[in-house]
Coordinates of C-alpha atoms in Angstrom, one line a residue:
M1 CA 88.7 83.2 56.1
A2 CA 90.8 80.7 56.0
P3 CA 92.0 78.5 59.1
K4 CA 95.4 79.8 60.3
N5 CA 96.3 76.5 61.5
K6 CA 98.9 74.5 59.4
N7 CA 98.2 71.3 61.0
I8 CA 94.9 70.5 59.0
S9 CA 94.4 69.2 55.4
N10 CA 93.3 71.0 52.4
F11 CA 89.8 68.9 52.8
Q12 CA 89.1 70.8 56.4
R13 CA 90.3 73.9 55.1
Y14 CA 88.7 74.8 52.1
F15 CA 85.5 72.2 52.3
S16 CA 85.3 70.8 56.3
Y17 CA 85.2 73.8 57.8
P18 CA 83.1 75.9 55.5
L19 CA 80.9 73.9 55.8
Q20 CA 80.5 73.6 59.0
G21 CA 80.6 77.1 59.4
L22 CA 77.8 77.8 57.2
V23 CA 75.4 75.1 59.3
A24 CA 76.6 76.9 62.2
H25 CA 75.4 80.4 61.1
L26 CA 73.0 78.9 59.6
F27 CA 71.2 77.8 63.1
F28 CA 72.5 81.0 65.0
W29 CA 70.6 83.4 62.7
L30 CA 67.5 80.7 63.5
F31 CA 67.5 80.8 67.4
S32 CA 68.4 84.7 67.2
I33 CA 65.1 85.2 65.2
M34 CA 63.2 83.2 68.2
S35 CA 62.7 84.5 71.7
I36 CA 65.0 83.2 74.2
D37 CA 62.8 80.7 75.5
R38 CA 61.7 79.5 72.5
A39 CA 65.4 79.1 71.1
S40 CA 66.3 77.4 74.7
A41 CA 63.2 74.8 74.8
V42 CA 64.2 74.4 70.6
G43 CA 67.8 73.8 71.3
G44 CA 67.1 71.8 74.4
W45 CA 64.8 69.0 72.5
I46 CA 67.3 69.1 69.7
G47 CA 70.1 68.1 71.9
R48 CA 68.1 65.5 73.9
K49 CA 66.9 63.7 70.3
I50 CA 70.4 64.0 68.7
G51 CA 72.6 63.9 72.1
A52 CA 71.9 60.2 73.1
R53 CA 73.0 59.4 69.7
A54 CA 76.5 60.4 69.5
S55 CA 79.5 58.5 69.9
I56 CA 80.8 61.0 72.4
T57 CA 78.0 60.0 74.7
K58 CA 80.3 56.7 75.4
R59 CA 82.7 59.0 76.8
A60 CA 80.1 60.7 79.0
R61 CA 78.7 57.7 80.4
R62 CA 81.8 56.4 81.5
N63 CA 83.1 59.6 83.1
M64 CA 79.6 59.4 85.1
E65 CA 80.2 55.9 86.0
R66 CA 83.2 56.5 87.0
A67 CA 82.4 59.8 89.4
F68 CA 79.3 57.9 90.4
P69 CA 79.6 54.5 91.4
E70 CA 76.8 54.6 93.6
K71 CA 74.7 55.7 90.9
S72 CA 72.3 53.0 89.3
A73 CA 72.0 52.4 85.3
H74 CA 68.9 54.2 85.2
E75 CA 70.1 57.4 87.3
I76 CA 73.2 57.8 85.0
E77 CA 70.8 57.7 81.7
T78 CA 69.3 60.0 83.2
I79 CA 71.4 62.3 83.5
L80 CA 73.1 61.8 80.2
G81 CA 69.4 62.9 78.7
D82 CA 69.7 66.1 81.0
M83 CA 73.0 67.0 80.3
W84 CA 72.5 66.9 76.2
E85 CA 69.2 69.2 77.0
N86 CA 71.2 71.7 78.9
L87 CA 73.7 71.8 75.9
G88 CA 71.6 72.1 73.5
R89 CA 69.8 74.8 75.2
S90 CA 73.1 76.8 76.0
I91 CA 74.0 76.3 72.5
A92 CA 70.8 77.8 71.2
E93 CA 70.8 80.8 73.5
V94 CA 73.9 81.8 72.5
P95 CA 72.8 84.2 70.2
H96 CA 70.7 86.2 72.8
I97 CA 73.4 85.9 76.0
H98 CA 74.8 89.8 75.1
K99 CA 70.9 90.7 75.9
I100 CA 71.0 89.2 79.2
E101 CA 71.1 91.6 82.2
P102 CA 72.9 90.4 85.3
G103 CA 70.6 91.6 88.3
S104 CA 67.5 91.0 86.3
D105 CA 65.0 88.0 86.8
R106 CA 66.8 86.4 83.8
L107 CA 70.2 86.5 85.9
E108 CA 69.6 86.2 89.5
V109 CA 73.3 87.6 90.8
V110 CA 74.1 86.3 94.6
G111 CA 77.2 87.1 96.5
L112 CA 78.2 89.9 94.4
E113 CA 80.1 91.6 97.2
N114 CA 82.6 88.6 97.2
G115 CA 83.3 89.8 93.8
L116 CA 83.2 93.9 94.6
A117 CA 85.8 93.4 97.5
L118 CA 88.4 91.8 94.4
K119 CA 87.5 94.7 92.3
N120 CA 88.1 97.1 95.3
D121 CA 91.1 96.0 97.5
D122 CA 93.6 97.7 94.9
K123 CA 95.2 94.1 94.1
P124 CA 94.8 92.3 91.1
G125 CA 92.2 89.7 91.1
Q126 CA 91.1 86.2 89.6
F127 CA 87.6 84.5 88.9
F128 CA 86.7 81.0 88.6
T129 CA 84.1 78.9 86.8
A130 CA 83.4 75.5 85.2
H131 CA 81.4 74.3 82.1
A132 CA 78.1 74.2 84.0
G133 CA 74.9 75.8 83.7
N134 CA 75.9 78.1 80.3
W135 CA 79.2 79.0 81.0
E136 CA 78.8 81.4 78.3
V137 CA 76.2 83.4 80.5
A138 CA 78.8 83.2 83.5
M139 CA 81.1 85.6 81.2
L140 CA 78.8 88.5 82.2
L141 CA 80.6 88.3 85.5
A142 CA 82.3 91.5 84.5
R143 CA 79.2 93.3 83.9
A144 CA 77.8 92.3 87.0
M145 CA 80.5 94.2 88.6
D146 CA 80.8 96.7 86.0
L147 CA 84.8 96.0 86.2
E148 CA 87.1 96.0 82.9
M149 CA 88.5 92.4 82.8
M150 CA 90.3 89.7 80.5
C151 CA 88.4 86.7 80.1
V152 CA 90.6 83.7 78.9
Y153 CA 88.8 81.0 76.3
R154 CA 89.8 77.8 74.2
A155 CA 88.9 78.9 70.4
P156 CA 87.3 76.2 68.9
D157 CA 89.6 75.1 65.7
N158 CA 86.9 76.1 63.1
P159 CA 87.6 79.7 62.6
W160 CA 83.7 80.2 61.3
V161 CA 82.5 78.7 64.3
D162 CA 84.8 80.9 66.5
N163 CA 83.4 84.1 64.2
I164 CA 80.1 82.8 65.7
F165 CA 80.7 82.9 69.7
S166 CA 83.1 86.3 69.0
K167 CA 79.8 88.1 68.5
A168 CA 77.5 86.3 71.0
R169 CA 80.2 87.5 73.4
Q170 CA 79.6 91.2 72.7
G171 CA 78.2 91.2 76.1
F172 CA 81.7 90.7 78.0
K173 CA 83.2 94.0 79.6
G174 CA 86.8 93.4 78.7
E175 CA 88.8 91.5 76.4
M176 CA 88.4 87.7 75.3
V177 CA 91.9 86.8 75.2
R178 CA 92.9 83.3 73.5
K179 CA 94.1 80.5 75.4
G180 CA 98.2 80.0 74.7
P181 CA 100.7 81.3 74.8
E182 CA 100.3 84.6 73.5
G183 CA 96.7 85.1 75.8
A184 CA 99.1 83.9 78.6
R185 CA 101.6 87.0 77.6
K186 CA 98.5 89.1 78.1
L187 CA 97.2 87.9 81.4
T188 CA 100.4 88.2 82.9
G189 CA 101.1 92.0 81.9
F190 CA 97.5 92.8 82.4
L191 CA 97.7 91.2 86.4
R192 CA 101.3 93.0 86.5
K193 CA 98.9 96.6 86.8
G194 CA 96.5 95.1 88.7
G195 CA 94.2 94.0 86.2
H196 CA 91.4 91.3 87.1
I197 CA 90.9 88.0 84.6
A198 CA 88.3 85.3 84.8
M199 CA 89.1 81.8 83.0
L200 CA 87.5 78.2 83.4
V201 CA 89.6 75.8 84.9
D202 CA 87.7 72.5 84.5
Q203 CA 89.2 71.5 81.6
K204 CA 92.1 69.0 81.0
M205 CA 95.5 70.1 80.4
N206 CA 97.7 67.6 79.3
D207 CA 101.0 69.2 80.5
G208 CA 99.4 70.5 83.8
I209 CA 99.4 69.0 86.8
A210 CA 97.6 65.6 88.5
V211 CA 95.2 67.3 90.6
P212 CA 92.3 65.1 92.8
F213 CA 88.9 65.1 91.0
F214 CA 86.2 62.8 91.7
G215 CA 88.4 60.6 94.0
R216 CA 90.9 60.3 90.5
D217 CA 93.9 62.5 89.3
A218 CA 93.1 64.9 86.7
M219 CA 95.5 66.8 84.9
T220 CA 95.1 70.2 85.8
A221 CA 95.8 73.4 84.5
P222 CA 98.1 75.3 87.4
A223 CA 97.6 78.8 86.3
L224 CA 95.1 80.0 88.4
A225 CA 97.8 79.0 91.4
Q226 CA 100.6 80.3 90.2
F227 CA 99.0 83.8 89.0
A228 CA 98.0 84.1 93.0
M229 CA 101.3 83.2 94.5
R230 CA 103.5 85.5 91.7
Y231 CA 101.1 88.1 91.7
D232 CA 99.2 88.1 94.9
A233 CA 96.1 87.7 93.4
P234 CA 93.2 86.2 95.0
A235 CA 90.8 84.1 93.7
V236 CA 87.0 83.8 93.9
P237 CA 84.9 81.4 92.6
V238 CA 81.8 81.9 90.4
R239 CA 79.1 79.7 89.8
L240 CA 76.7 79.8 87.2
E241 CA 73.6 77.4 87.9
R242 CA 70.3 77.2 85.3
L243 CA 67.0 77.5 87.7
H244 CA 64.6 76.4 84.5
G245 CA 64.4 77.5 81.2
A246 CA 66.4 80.4 80.2
Y247 CA 66.7 81.9 83.3
F248 CA 70.0 81.3 85.4
R249 CA 71.4 82.3 88.5
M250 CA 75.4 83.4 88.9
T251 CA 76.8 83.1 92.7
F252 CA 79.6 84.8 93.8
Y253 CA 81.4 83.0 96.5
P254 CA 84.3 83.9 99.0
K255 CA 87.5 84.0 97.9
I256 CA 89.4 80.6 98.6
D257 CA 92.1 80.5 101.0
I258 CA 96.2 81.1 99.9
V259 CA 98.5 80.1 101.9
K260 CA 102.4 80.6 100.8
T261 CA 105.0 78.2 102.4
D262 CA 108.7 77.6 101.4
D263 CA 107.3 74.9 99.8
R264 CA 106.2 76.5 96.0
H265 CA 105.2 72.9 94.0
A266 CA 103.2 71.8 97.3
D267 CA 101.4 75.4 97.7
I268 CA 100.6 75.4 93.9
L269 CA 99.1 71.4 94.3
K270 CA 97.2 72.4 97.3
I271 CA 95.4 75.5 95.3
M272 CA 94.1 73.5 92.2
T273 CA 93.1 70.8 94.7
D274 CA 90.7 73.6 96.6
V275 CA 89.9 74.4 93.3
N276 CA 88.9 71.1 92.2
A277 CA 86.9 70.5 95.1
V278 CA 85.0 73.6 94.6
I279 CA 83.8 72.4 91.1
E280 CA 83.3 69.1 92.0
D281 CA 80.8 70.3 95.0
W282 CA 78.5 72.0 92.3
I283 CA 79.1 69.2 90.2
R284 CA 77.3 66.9 92.5
Q285 CA 74.7 69.3 93.3
R286 CA 73.5 69.7 89.7
P287 CA 75.3 66.7 88.0
A288 CA 73.2 67.1 84.9
Q289 CA 74.5 70.9 84.0
W290 CA 78.0 69.9 83.6
L291 CA 80.0 69.3 80.6
W292 CA 80.7 65.5 81.3
V293 CA 82.0 65.1 77.3
H294 CA 85.3 66.5 78.1
R295 CA 88.0 63.6 78.4
R296 CA 88.7 64.7 81.5
W297 CA 90.8 62.2 83.4
P298 CA 93.0 59.3 81.6
D299 CA 91.2 56.4 80.4

């Protein structure tokens, strides 16, 4: 299973990536033979112990300090520790996600009528969420609505690691589409036929548009707004929260307002500003559940 990316070195291709893949598969197997509650707890412990020592923690701390200038250094460090625990839990829960049933005591579903409204309106539709709680669990939204969908994801650079997530996503109802030109073509064709798509919209996109996020411009992918304008495809926010341990809540909110004027660029900026505001509100409520290690803002 050699990586297709031609820009990687032979060391990565034939040694580093396979070794990383071996370690990842080993942990996947270990967590899979545990119960989901035990795996989540062990993963959370590992995340909290190791995360604080990772060099990327500096970026997360800097992001938090800029987003929350009102918080003390102690509060920031507490959030950092909780973030790493949440991330460790999320990784350890991956082998069990396909077994989680929406609407069960493991995954509470709220506001499902907002999602079903898009399913039954005879138009294409969009659902968006963020890297919060356990975002892999959020991808069960299609199963919650019993709706075939396409979901956009960014594939890891290492194909051996990508293979693990492909196995775990067997619980998703529909097709997982890689982010990129080929994926964009698939999504476009699917929307034209009246299909529904889901995407994570809180990552930096270098060739995106500058949109306010925590009071600072962040380069943001405009695809959701472009699809909304071009295909009259409403967009429903879907929030995933970790309640405690490996128990979650999925909330479908009313669709965001889409207003078309004669200024298409201004319309797209307005839509994405509203989207970022929704995500920012979620993060402010549960800051430890967002993935702060992203390079979301320019330095």
